[in-house]
Amino acid sequence: EPPFPKEKVLANSTSQALEHCKRQERLNCIASRASDLRSRHLQVAEQRKERKATGLEVKREHAQKHAGTDINHVGSVKPDDPGSFQDIRGQKQSWLTILAIAGFAHCLKEEMNFGKLSCRQKNRHIDRHSKDIAAKTIFCGTLMRQTIEIREKLTLPAAVNGFALLSCMLAKKVHVTQRRNHAKVMSFCLTSWSTSGVLFTTMKRMAHGIRLLQRSWREWRVKLRKMLNQVTSRWVALERQVIVRELREASNKSKAVETLTYENQIALKRVEDHARLHFLIHEMRARRYFLLPKLRIWAEEQQKWEATSLQRKREMECIKFLGGQPDEELPLFLFVPPAPSYQPDQLEIVDMIFRARKGDHYKNIPEDCIVRC
């Protein structure tokens, strides 16, 4: 900011300037300013009254000259009544002028009201007063007459045909414009997706594959849980039989009195639930892994069986077509190769029970296979 002038600082630091800052001096200054402003307002009001009186006097003189009367005959107009009319007893010839002015004002008002209406409201007004307009019983301004003429011209056959042709042309142009805009959008999308579209489509395929994998895993999880429950129920039944046989053999060898009940002895020798579940989960996973080579062999045998069945069917059709009898050396029926399963039988479940008693001796998947996976 520019520095403050030193002259003003020195002037404000004088004794005279400090005297003006006192309270009484400030009140006196304010009072003097208010009195000056009040006197000025009074002077302006008097000047306004004088100009108003002068204007009224000029208007009176002009009206008297226009009416052709002398100023002495106009005694009804008061000088302090600017809004009053003059006495028109001497203006007998001006009644036609007054009526014309009133009619013109009424027509102007009707024209302005009609011009403020919207297009729909104008048509409704014309339809509502069509009879009165035709009979000329109501005022019909220039704008209304032009509106009526336009409506009459629009109802002509040439105008109707022309509007139909014009609407078709405009519709075609709009249609072409829309198609061009759509083509521009497609061109822009194709050019912009030429590089990034490959990435997006790849990611979309990956997401679709992930969803399929998740959906299939949810279904297989239910099936695996069901198979695990079936094996668990078989395990519990076979384990009871094994424990009962062991208790009988022990009672035959030893004649000592047991303090526990029979069911407590069976429960004591059972494998704990969490240990059994842990063992079965890992054992069934290993059995599913070792089943994969068998499944590959079964798929090859299935293909061979399908090829043999198709060949056998064609040979039979050819023999029947030629009218011969089928060779008796050919097999009458080809059995479908049985599909392998990782469900254990009773002997395998018993073996699992003995291995579970010794600890976590379940089958393990080879480490190199886990690394490859």
mmCIF file of C-alpha atoms in Angstrom:
data_model
loop_
_atom_site.group_PDB
_atom_site.id
_atom_site.type_symbol
_atom_site.label_atom_id
_atom_site.label_comp_id
_atom_site.label_asym_id
_atom_site.label_seq_id
_atom_site.Cartn_x
_atom_site.Cartn_y
_atom_site.Cartn_z
ATOM 1 C CA GLU A 1 0.000 0.000 0.000
ATOM 2 C CA PRO A 2 1.245 3.616 -0.598
ATOM 3 C CA PRO A 3 2.600 5.401 2.505
ATOM 4 C CA PHE A 4 0.340 7.845 4.332
ATOM 5 C CA PRO A 5 1.169 11.513 3.500
ATOM 6 C CA LYS A 6 3.258 13.196 6.138
ATOM 7 C CA GLU A 7 1.431 16.514 5.674
ATOM 8 C CA LYS A 8 -1.843 14.983 6.867
ATOM 9 C CA VAL A 9 -0.101 13.382 9.833
ATOM 10 C CA LEU A 10 1.391 16.734 10.856
ATOM 11 C CA ALA A 11 -1.941 18.517 10.291
ATOM 12 C CA ASN A 12 -3.815 16.012 12.454
ATOM 13 C CA SER A 13 -1.255 16.362 15.241
ATOM 14 C CA THR A 14 -1.800 20.113 15.663
ATOM 15 C CA SER A 15 -3.754 21.608 18.580
ATOM 16 C CA GLN A 16 -6.558 22.855 16.321
ATOM 17 C CA ALA A 17 -7.163 19.369 14.904
ATOM 18 C CA LEU A 18 -7.164 17.926 18.412
ATOM 19 C CA GLU A 19 -9.734 20.546 19.511
ATOM 20 C CA HIS A 20 -12.152 19.267 16.830
ATOM 21 C CA CYS A 21 -11.930 15.722 18.235
ATOM 22 C CA LYS A 22 -13.434 16.735 21.590
ATOM 23 C CA ARG A 23 -16.999 15.605 22.389
ATOM 24 C CA GLN A 24 -18.565 19.050 22.612
ATOM 25 C CA GLU A 25 -16.915 20.186 19.401
ATOM 26 C CA ARG A 26 -18.136 17.080 17.567
ATOM 27 C CA LEU A 27 -21.716 17.565 18.846
ATOM 28 C CA ASN A 28 -21.681 21.184 17.721
ATOM 29 C CA CYS A 29 -20.383 20.172 14.283
ATOM 30 C CA ILE A 30 -23.093 17.521 13.916
ATOM 31 C CA ALA A 31 -25.807 19.966 15.004
ATOM 32 C CA SER A 32 -24.623 22.587 12.509
ATOM 33 C CA ARG A 33 -24.598 20.029 9.694
ATOM 34 C CA ALA A 34 -28.148 18.885 10.618
ATOM 35 C CA SER A 35 -29.450 22.425 10.619
ATOM 36 C CA ASP A 36 -27.867 23.099 7.209
ATOM 37 C CA LEU A 37 -29.417 19.916 5.804
ATOM 38 C CA ARG A 38 -32.849 20.815 7.225
ATOM 39 C CA SER A 39 -32.754 24.292 5.747
ATOM 40 C CA ARG A 40 -31.724 22.863 2.395
ATOM 41 C CA HIS A 41 -34.649 20.413 2.442
ATOM 42 C CA LEU A 42 -37.077 23.257 3.177
ATOM 43 C CA GLN A 43 -35.620 25.307 0.339
ATOM 44 C CA VAL A 44 -35.953 22.349 -2.102
ATOM 45 C CA ALA A 45 -39.598 21.781 -1.012
ATOM 46 C CA GLU A 46 -40.453 25.457 -1.627
ATOM 47 C CA GLN A 47 -38.819 25.314 -5.061
ATOM 48 C CA ARG A 48 -40.794 22.160 -5.899
ATOM 49 C CA LYS A 49 -44.089 23.859 -4.921
ATOM 50 C CA GLU A 50 -43.240 26.860 -7.054
ATOM 51 C CA ARG A 51 -42.447 24.698 -10.096
ATOM 52 C CA LYS A 52 -45.660 22.725 -9.560
ATOM 53 C CA ALA A 53 -47.770 25.885 -9.362
ATOM 54 C CA THR A 54 -46.093 27.234 -12.478
ATOM 55 C CA GLY A 55 -46.798 24.007 -14.373
ATOM 56 C CA LEU A 56 -50.471 24.042 -13.329
ATOM 57 C CA GLU A 57 -50.808 27.616 -14.485
ATOM 58 C CA VAL A 58 -49.313 26.749 -17.875
ATOM 59 C CA LYS A 59 -51.706 23.798 -18.234
ATOM 60 C CA ARG A 60 -54.724 25.981 -17.445
ATOM 61 C CA GLU A 61 -53.734 28.542 -20.018
ATOM 62 C CA HIS A 62 -53.160 25.868 -22.666
ATOM 63 C CA ALA A 63 -56.530 24.210 -21.931
ATOM 64 C CA GLN A 64 -58.379 27.517 -22.108
ATOM 65 C CA LYS A 65 -56.779 28.367 -25.440
ATOM 66 C CA HIS A 66 -57.616 24.916 -26.855
ATOM 67 C CA ALA A 67 -61.275 25.075 -25.747
ATOM 68 C CA GLY A 68 -61.672 28.606 -27.106
ATOM 69 C CA THR A 69 -62.910 30.128 -23.895
ATOM 70 C CA ASP A 70 -61.689 33.011 -21.835
ATOM 71 C CA ILE A 71 -59.717 32.406 -18.629
ATOM 72 C CA ASN A 72 -62.223 34.478 -16.603
ATOM 73 C CA HIS A 73 -65.025 31.918 -17.247
ATOM 74 C CA VAL A 74 -63.033 29.124 -15.591
ATOM 75 C CA GLY A 75 -63.727 29.658 -11.937
ATOM 76 C CA SER A 76 -64.449 26.150 -10.802
ATOM 77 C CA VAL A 77 -60.813 24.990 -10.949
ATOM 78 C CA LYS A 78 -59.008 25.689 -7.744
ATOM 79 C CA PRO A 79 -55.303 26.518 -7.855
ATOM 80 C CA ASP A 80 -54.549 23.988 -5.116
ATOM 81 C CA ASP A 81 -56.471 21.126 -6.909
ATOM 82 C CA PRO A 82 -54.139 19.812 -9.663
ATOM 83 C CA GLY A 83 -56.126 16.603 -10.247
ATOM 84 C CA SER A 84 -59.550 18.148 -10.970
ATOM 85 C CA PHE A 85 -61.055 18.603 -14.452
ATOM 86 C CA GLN A 86 -62.062 21.886 -15.929
ATOM 87 C CA ASP A 87 -65.685 22.825 -16.409
ATOM 88 C CA ILE A 88 -66.770 21.376 -19.756
ATOM 89 C CA ARG A 89 -70.029 23.314 -20.083
ATOM 90 C CA GLY A 90 -68.382 25.420 -22.724
ATOM 91 C CA GLN A 91 -67.012 22.385 -24.553
ATOM 92 C CA LYS A 92 -70.198 21.160 -26.234
ATOM 93 C CA GLN A 93 -68.327 20.266 -29.422
ATOM 94 C CA SER A 94 -65.814 17.935 -27.684
ATOM 95 C CA TRP A 95 -68.163 14.999 -26.777
ATOM 96 C CA LEU A 96 -67.278 13.130 -29.969
ATOM 97 C CA THR A 97 -63.572 13.469 -29.167
ATOM 98 C CA ILE A 98 -64.108 12.113 -25.653
ATOM 99 C CA LEU A 99 -66.066 9.095 -26.965
ATOM 100 C CA ALA A 100 -63.383 8.410 -29.563
ATOM 101 C CA ILE A 101 -60.675 8.527 -26.915
ATOM 102 C CA ALA A 102 -62.655 6.189 -24.645
ATOM 103 C CA GLY A 103 -63.267 3.741 -27.518
ATOM 104 C CA PHE A 104 -59.623 3.827 -28.510
ATOM 105 C CA ALA A 105 -58.576 3.135 -24.891
ATOM 106 C CA HIS A 106 -61.017 0.189 -24.690
ATOM 107 C CA CYS A 107 -59.743 -1.268 -27.990
ATOM 108 C CA LEU A 108 -56.155 -0.822 -26.874
ATOM 109 C CA LYS A 109 -56.920 -2.635 -23.600
ATOM 110 C CA GLU A 110 -58.616 -5.539 -25.420
ATOM 111 C CA GLU A 111 -55.711 -5.767 -27.873
ATOM 112 C CA MET A 112 -53.158 -5.837 -25.065
ATOM 113 C CA ASN A 113 -55.104 -8.494 -23.120
ATOM 114 C CA PHE A 114 -55.350 -10.654 -26.260
ATOM 115 C CA GLY A 115 -51.641 -10.242 -26.966
ATOM 116 C CA LYS A 116 -50.732 -11.490 -23.472
ATOM 117 C CA LEU A 117 -52.499 -14.837 -24.061
ATOM 118 C CA SER A 118 -50.637 -17.946 -25.186
ATOM 119 C CA CYS A 119 -51.311 -19.612 -28.548
ATOM 120 C CA ARG A 120 -53.617 -22.218 -27.003
ATOM 121 C CA GLN A 121 -55.522 -19.585 -25.036
ATOM 122 C CA LYS A 122 -55.877 -17.414 -28.174
ATOM 123 C CA ASN A 123 -57.394 -20.344 -30.107
ATOM 124 C CA ARG A 124 -59.780 -21.099 -27.242
ATOM 125 C CA HIS A 125 -60.834 -17.442 -27.069
ATOM 126 C CA ILE A 126 -61.524 -17.335 -30.812
ATOM 127 C CA ASP A 127 -63.453 -20.648 -30.700
ATOM 128 C CA ARG A 128 -65.530 -19.433 -27.744
ATOM 129 C CA HIS A 129 -66.428 -16.098 -29.369
ATOM 130 C CA SER A 130 -66.521 -17.176 -33.022
ATOM 131 C CA LYS A 131 -70.229 -16.311 -33.453
ATOM 132 C CA ASP A 132 -69.824 -12.880 -31.864
ATOM 133 C CA ILE A 133 -66.769 -12.185 -34.022
ATOM 134 C CA ALA A 134 -68.648 -13.205 -37.167
ATOM 135 C CA ALA A 135 -71.609 -10.984 -36.171
ATOM 136 C CA LYS A 136 -69.184 -8.170 -35.206
ATOM 137 C CA THR A 137 -70.841 -7.743 -31.813
ATOM 138 C CA ILE A 138 -67.529 -7.723 -29.967
ATOM 139 C CA PHE A 139 -64.308 -5.864 -30.655
ATOM 140 C CA CYS A 140 -61.862 -7.597 -32.997
ATOM 141 C CA GLY A 141 -58.441 -6.020 -32.981
ATOM 142 C CA THR A 142 -55.650 -6.237 -35.526
ATOM 143 C CA LEU A 143 -53.920 -9.113 -33.752
ATOM 144 C CA MET A 144 -57.153 -11.103 -33.486
ATOM 145 C CA ARG A 145 -57.969 -10.514 -37.159
ATOM 146 C CA GLN A 146 -54.507 -11.687 -38.151
ATOM 147 C CA THR A 147 -54.927 -14.791 -35.985
ATOM 148 C CA ILE A 148 -58.279 -15.590 -37.614
ATOM 149 C CA GLU A 149 -56.825 -15.117 -41.093
ATOM 150 C CA ILE A 150 -53.927 -17.434 -40.296
ATOM 151 C CA ARG A 151 -56.323 -20.101 -38.999
ATOM 152 C CA GLU A 152 -58.451 -19.861 -42.125
ATOM 153 C CA LYS A 153 -55.404 -20.146 -44.378
ATOM 154 C CA LEU A 154 -54.112 -23.154 -42.450
ATOM 155 C CA THR A 155 -57.371 -25.022 -43.076
ATOM 156 C CA LEU A 156 -56.988 -24.792 -46.875
ATOM 157 C CA PRO A 157 -56.121 -28.081 -48.699
ATOM 158 C CA ALA A 158 -52.952 -26.619 -50.169
ATOM 159 C CA ALA A 159 -51.743 -25.568 -46.727
ATOM 160 C CA VAL A 160 -52.581 -29.007 -45.253
ATOM 161 C CA ASN A 161 -50.682 -30.796 -48.024
ATOM 162 C CA GLY A 162 -47.788 -28.398 -47.730
ATOM 163 C CA PHE A 163 -47.564 -28.928 -43.958
ATOM 164 C CA ALA A 164 -47.678 -32.708 -44.429
ATOM 165 C CA LEU A 165 -44.828 -32.502 -46.933
ATOM 166 C CA LEU A 166 -42.877 -30.166 -44.667
ATOM 167 C CA SER A 167 -43.372 -32.457 -41.659
ATOM 168 C CA CYS A 168 -42.135 -35.450 -43.686
ATOM 169 C CA MET A 169 -39.058 -33.524 -44.788
ATOM 170 C CA LEU A 170 -38.294 -32.407 -41.246
ATOM 171 C CA ALA A 171 -38.852 -35.934 -39.901
ATOM 172 C CA LYS A 172 -36.446 -37.372 -42.468
ATOM 173 C CA LYS A 173 -33.838 -34.749 -41.655
ATOM 174 C CA VAL A 174 -34.179 -35.431 -37.953
ATOM 175 C CA HIS A 175 -33.929 -39.181 -38.617
ATOM 176 C CA VAL A 176 -30.779 -38.718 -40.694
ATOM 177 C CA THR A 177 -29.277 -36.472 -38.009
ATOM 178 C CA GLN A 178 -29.993 -39.047 -35.317
ATOM 179 C CA ARG A 179 -28.457 -41.837 -37.410
ATOM 180 C CA ARG A 180 -25.354 -39.733 -38.007
ATOM 181 C CA ASN A 181 -25.053 -39.014 -34.298
ATOM 182 C CA HIS A 182 -25.387 -42.724 -33.539
ATOM 183 C CA ALA A 183 -22.738 -43.511 -36.157
ATOM 184 C CA LYS A 184 -20.422 -40.927 -34.583
ATOM 185 C CA VAL A 185 -20.919 -42.509 -31.163
ATOM 186 C CA MET A 186 -20.190 -45.980 -32.551
ATOM 187 C CA SER A 187 -17.087 -44.720 -34.369
ATOM 188 C CA PHE A 188 -15.843 -42.981 -31.244
ATOM 189 C CA CYS A 189 -16.431 -46.117 -29.147
ATOM 190 C CA LEU A 190 -14.653 -48.359 -31.656
ATOM 191 C CA THR A 191 -11.657 -46.053 -31.950
ATOM 192 C CA SER A 192 -11.384 -45.503 -28.191
ATOM 193 C CA TRP A 193 -11.864 -49.203 -27.366
ATOM 194 C CA SER A 194 -9.308 -50.423 -29.896
ATOM 195 C CA THR A 195 -6.593 -50.342 -27.197
ATOM 196 C CA SER A 196 -8.319 -50.352 -23.824
ATOM 197 C CA GLY A 197 -11.221 -52.564 -24.936
ATOM 198 C CA VAL A 198 -8.991 -55.640 -25.103
ATOM 199 C CA LEU A 199 -7.994 -55.149 -21.478
ATOM 200 C CA PHE A 200 -11.583 -54.608 -20.339
ATOM 201 C CA THR A 201 -12.912 -57.658 -22.216
ATOM 202 C CA THR A 202 -10.084 -59.809 -20.804
ATOM 203 C CA MET A 203 -10.881 -58.641 -17.297
ATOM 204 C CA LYS A 204 -14.577 -59.309 -17.923
ATOM 205 C CA ARG A 205 -13.817 -62.870 -19.065
ATOM 206 C CA MET A 206 -11.636 -63.393 -16.018
ATOM 207 C CA ALA A 207 -14.403 -62.115 -13.728
ATOM 208 C CA HIS A 208 -16.883 -64.435 -15.462
ATOM 209 C CA GLY A 209 -14.522 -67.378 -14.981
ATOM 210 C CA ILE A 210 -14.059 -66.491 -11.320
ATOM 211 C CA ARG A 211 -17.827 -66.369 -10.798
ATOM 212 C CA LEU A 212 -18.230 -69.755 -12.497
ATOM 213 C CA LEU A 213 -15.479 -71.202 -10.290
ATOM 214 C CA GLN A 214 -17.093 -69.770 -7.155
ATOM 215 C CA ARG A 215 -20.523 -71.092 -8.167
ATOM 216 C CA SER A 216 -19.144 -74.575 -8.902
ATOM 217 C CA TRP A 217 -17.201 -74.578 -5.638
ATOM 218 C CA ARG A 218 -20.352 -73.725 -3.665
ATOM 219 C CA GLU A 219 -22.150 -76.652 -5.284
ATOM 220 C CA TRP A 220 -19.223 -79.049 -4.760
ATOM 221 C CA ARG A 221 -18.801 -77.866 -1.186
ATOM 222 C CA VAL A 222 -22.321 -79.075 -0.382
ATOM 223 C CA LYS A 223 -21.649 -82.399 -2.137
ATOM 224 C CA LEU A 224 -18.313 -82.879 -0.356
ATOM 225 C CA ARG A 225 -19.912 -82.100 2.999
ATOM 226 C CA LYS A 226 -22.645 -84.631 2.275
ATOM 227 C CA MET A 227 -20.093 -87.329 1.318
ATOM 228 C CA LEU A 228 -18.051 -86.530 4.441
ATOM 229 C CA ASN A 229 -21.150 -86.953 6.625
ATOM 230 C CA GLN A 230 -21.893 -90.302 4.982
ATOM 231 C CA VAL A 231 -18.351 -91.564 5.616
ATOM 232 C CA THR A 232 -18.545 -90.234 9.190
ATOM 233 C CA SER A 233 -21.754 -92.155 9.896
ATOM 234 C CA ARG A 234 -20.197 -95.341 8.473
ATOM 235 C CA TRP A 235 -17.045 -94.679 10.513
ATOM 236 C CA VAL A 236 -19.054 -94.419 13.768
ATOM 237 C CA ALA A 237 -20.946 -97.657 13.100
ATOM 238 C CA LEU A 238 -17.844 -99.672 12.138
ATOM 239 C CA GLU A 239 -15.839 -98.166 14.982
ATOM 240 C CA ARG A 240 -18.439 -99.406 17.484
ATOM 241 C CA GLN A 241 -18.267 -102.911 16.005
ATOM 242 C CA VAL A 242 -14.447 -102.902 16.240
ATOM 243 C CA ILE A 243 -14.498 -101.657 19.834
ATOM 244 C CA VAL A 244 -17.153 -104.231 20.846
ATOM 245 C CA ARG A 245 -15.082 -107.043 19.332
ATOM 246 C CA GLU A 246 -11.978 -105.792 21.146
ATOM 247 C CA LEU A 247 -13.840 -105.578 24.464
ATOM 248 C CA ARG A 248 -15.133 -109.134 24.077
ATOM 249 C CA GLU A 249 -11.666 -110.454 23.319
ATOM 250 C CA ALA A 250 -10.259 -108.568 26.307
ATOM 251 C CA SER A 251 -12.996 -109.896 28.640
ATOM 252 C CA ASN A 252 -12.311 -113.474 27.485
ATOM 253 C CA LYS A 253 -8.575 -113.154 28.194
ATOM 254 C CA SER A 254 -8.931 -111.293 31.483
ATOM 255 C CA LYS A 255 -11.557 -111.936 34.188
ATOM 256 C CA ALA A 256 -10.995 -108.641 36.035
ATOM 257 C CA VAL A 257 -14.085 -106.674 37.074
ATOM 258 C CA GLU A 258 -14.568 -103.456 35.092
ATOM 259 C CA THR A 259 -15.599 -100.347 37.035
ATOM 260 C CA LEU A 260 -16.949 -98.503 33.936
ATOM 261 C CA THR A 261 -20.144 -99.340 32.159
ATOM 262 C CA TYR A 262 -20.145 -100.909 28.738
ATOM 263 C CA GLU A 263 -21.115 -97.674 26.919
ATOM 264 C CA ASN A 264 -18.507 -95.677 28.821
ATOM 265 C CA GLN A 265 -15.821 -98.156 27.805
ATOM 266 C CA ILE A 266 -16.901 -97.796 24.155
ATOM 267 C CA ALA A 267 -16.902 -93.978 24.389
ATOM 268 C CA LEU A 268 -13.468 -94.046 26.031
ATOM 269 C CA LYS A 269 -11.926 -96.036 23.197
ATOM 270 C CA ARG A 270 -13.509 -93.979 20.414
ATOM 271 C CA VAL A 271 -11.518 -91.447 18.397
ATOM 272 C CA GLU A 272 -12.381 -87.890 19.409
ATOM 273 C CA ASP A 273 -14.731 -85.986 17.138
ATOM 274 C CA HIS A 274 -12.328 -83.187 16.159
ATOM 275 C CA ALA A 275 -9.515 -85.694 15.513
ATOM 276 C CA ARG A 276 -11.841 -87.853 13.392
ATOM 277 C CA LEU A 277 -13.007 -84.834 11.364
ATOM 278 C CA HIS A 278 -9.425 -83.629 10.805
ATOM 279 C CA PHE A 279 -8.346 -87.106 9.726
ATOM 280 C CA LEU A 280 -11.282 -87.615 7.325
ATOM 281 C CA ILE A 281 -10.861 -84.207 5.657
ATOM 282 C CA HIS A 282 -7.209 -84.856 4.777
ATOM 283 C CA GLU A 283 -7.808 -88.522 3.936
ATOM 284 C CA MET A 284 -10.676 -87.785 1.528
ATOM 285 C CA ARG A 285 -8.659 -84.975 -0.119
ATOM 286 C CA ALA A 286 -5.753 -87.387 -0.719
ATOM 287 C CA ARG A 287 -8.120 -90.062 -2.071
ATOM 288 C CA ARG A 288 -9.569 -87.525 -4.544
ATOM 289 C CA TYR A 289 -6.047 -86.644 -5.698
ATOM 290 C CA PHE A 290 -4.986 -90.286 -6.212
ATOM 291 C CA LEU A 291 -8.245 -90.824 -8.133
ATOM 292 C CA LEU A 292 -7.173 -88.474 -10.965
ATOM 293 C CA PRO A 293 -5.061 -91.072 -12.901
ATOM 294 C CA LYS A 294 -7.876 -93.576 -12.642
ATOM 295 C CA LEU A 295 -10.290 -90.990 -14.050
ATOM 296 C CA ARG A 296 -7.984 -90.380 -17.028
ATOM 297 C CA ILE A 297 -7.810 -94.130 -17.723
ATOM 298 C CA TRP A 298 -11.587 -94.396 -17.349
ATOM 299 C CA ALA A 299 -12.075 -91.525 -19.857
ATOM 300 C CA GLU A 300 -9.900 -93.362 -22.391
ATOM 301 C CA GLU A 301 -11.850 -96.585 -21.845
ATOM 302 C CA GLN A 302 -15.089 -94.667 -22.227
ATOM 303 C CA GLN A 303 -13.945 -93.306 -25.602
ATOM 304 C CA LYS A 304 -12.953 -96.815 -26.711
ATOM 305 C CA TRP A 305 -16.308 -98.196 -25.618
ATOM 306 C CA GLU A 306 -18.202 -95.465 -27.526
ATOM 307 C CA ALA A 307 -16.131 -96.146 -30.684
ATOM 308 C CA THR A 308 -16.673 -99.907 -30.370
ATOM 309 C CA SER A 309 -20.417 -99.477 -29.782
ATOM 310 C CA LEU A 310 -20.707 -97.190 -32.829
ATOM 311 C CA GLN A 311 -18.784 -99.628 -34.988
ATOM 312 C CA ARG A 312 -20.911 -102.532 -33.734
ATOM 313 C CA LYS A 313 -24.092 -100.570 -34.499
ATOM 314 C CA ARG A 314 -22.973 -99.772 -38.050
ATOM 315 C CA GLU A 315 -22.004 -103.399 -38.686
ATOM 316 C CA MET A 316 -25.421 -104.591 -37.530
ATOM 317 C CA GLU A 317 -27.170 -102.037 -39.741
ATOM 318 C CA CYS A 318 -25.109 -103.121 -42.778
ATOM 319 C CA ILE A 319 -25.825 -106.825 -42.164
ATOM 320 C CA LYS A 320 -29.549 -106.160 -41.790
ATOM 321 C CA PHE A 321 -29.584 -104.012 -44.932
ATOM 322 C CA LEU A 322 -27.911 -106.804 -46.929
ATOM 323 C CA GLY A 323 -30.366 -109.391 -45.539
ATOM 324 C CA GLY A 324 -27.785 -111.485 -43.707
ATOM 325 C CA GLN A 325 -27.620 -112.813 -40.164
ATOM 326 C CA PRO A 326 -25.281 -111.258 -37.590
ATOM 327 C CA ASP A 327 -22.151 -113.236 -36.745
ATOM 328 C CA GLU A 328 -22.560 -115.202 -33.525
ATOM 329 C CA GLU A 329 -18.937 -114.606 -32.558
ATOM 330 C CA LEU A 330 -19.635 -110.884 -32.025
ATOM 331 C CA PRO A 331 -20.522 -109.969 -28.416
ATOM 332 C CA LEU A 332 -24.212 -109.580 -27.833
ATOM 333 C CA PHE A 333 -23.740 -106.697 -25.345
ATOM 334 C CA LEU A 334 -20.900 -104.317 -24.510
ATOM 335 C CA PHE A 335 -20.783 -103.240 -20.872
ATOM 336 C CA VAL A 336 -20.015 -99.632 -20.012
ATOM 337 C CA PRO A 337 -16.701 -99.327 -18.112
ATOM 338 C CA PRO A 338 -17.485 -98.566 -14.451
ATOM 339 C CA ALA A 339 -16.494 -95.114 -13.234
ATOM 340 C CA PRO A 340 -13.955 -95.089 -10.383
ATOM 341 C CA SER A 341 -14.916 -93.612 -7.024
ATOM 342 C CA TYR A 342 -12.956 -92.352 -4.054
ATOM 343 C CA GLN A 343 -15.609 -93.529 -1.570
ATOM 344 C CA PRO A 344 -13.948 -96.015 0.819
ATOM 345 C CA ASP A 345 -15.372 -99.475 1.498
ATOM 346 C CA GLN A 346 -15.701 -101.116 4.924
ATOM 347 C CA LEU A 347 -12.178 -102.559 4.999
ATOM 348 C CA GLU A 348 -10.685 -99.187 4.070
ATOM 349 C CA ILE A 349 -12.721 -97.437 6.780
ATOM 350 C CA VAL A 350 -11.527 -99.960 9.360
ATOM 351 C CA ASP A 351 -7.965 -99.321 8.243
ATOM 352 C CA MET A 352 -8.611 -95.590 8.655
ATOM 353 C CA ILE A 353 -9.850 -96.192 12.223
ATOM 354 C CA PHE A 354 -6.662 -98.038 13.218
ATOM 355 C CA ARG A 355 -4.464 -95.402 11.589
ATOM 356 C CA ALA A 356 -6.407 -92.576 13.302
ATOM 357 C CA ARG A 357 -5.824 -94.233 16.702
ATOM 358 C CA LYS A 358 -2.077 -94.102 16.129
ATOM 359 C CA GLY A 359 -2.159 -90.374 15.288
ATOM 360 C CA ASP A 360 -2.396 -88.270 12.161
ATOM 361 C CA HIS A 361 -1.338 -91.063 9.803
ATOM 362 C CA TYR A 362 -3.554 -90.038 6.918
ATOM 363 C CA LYS A 363 -2.426 -90.178 3.320
ATOM 364 C CA ASN A 364 -0.429 -87.153 2.184
ATOM 365 C CA ILE A 365 -0.334 -85.526 -1.240
ATOM 366 C CA PRO A 366 3.220 -85.407 -2.667
ATOM 367 C CA GLU A 367 4.931 -82.060 -2.142
ATOM 368 C CA ASP A 368 6.045 -81.676 -5.764
ATOM 369 C CA CYS A 369 2.395 -81.928 -6.846
ATOM 370 C CA ILE A 370 1.418 -79.226 -4.367
ATOM 371 C CA VAL A 371 4.154 -76.938 -5.703
ATOM 372 C CA ARG A 372 3.001 -77.485 -9.302
ATOM 373 C CA CYS A 373 -0.583 -76.693 -8.300
#
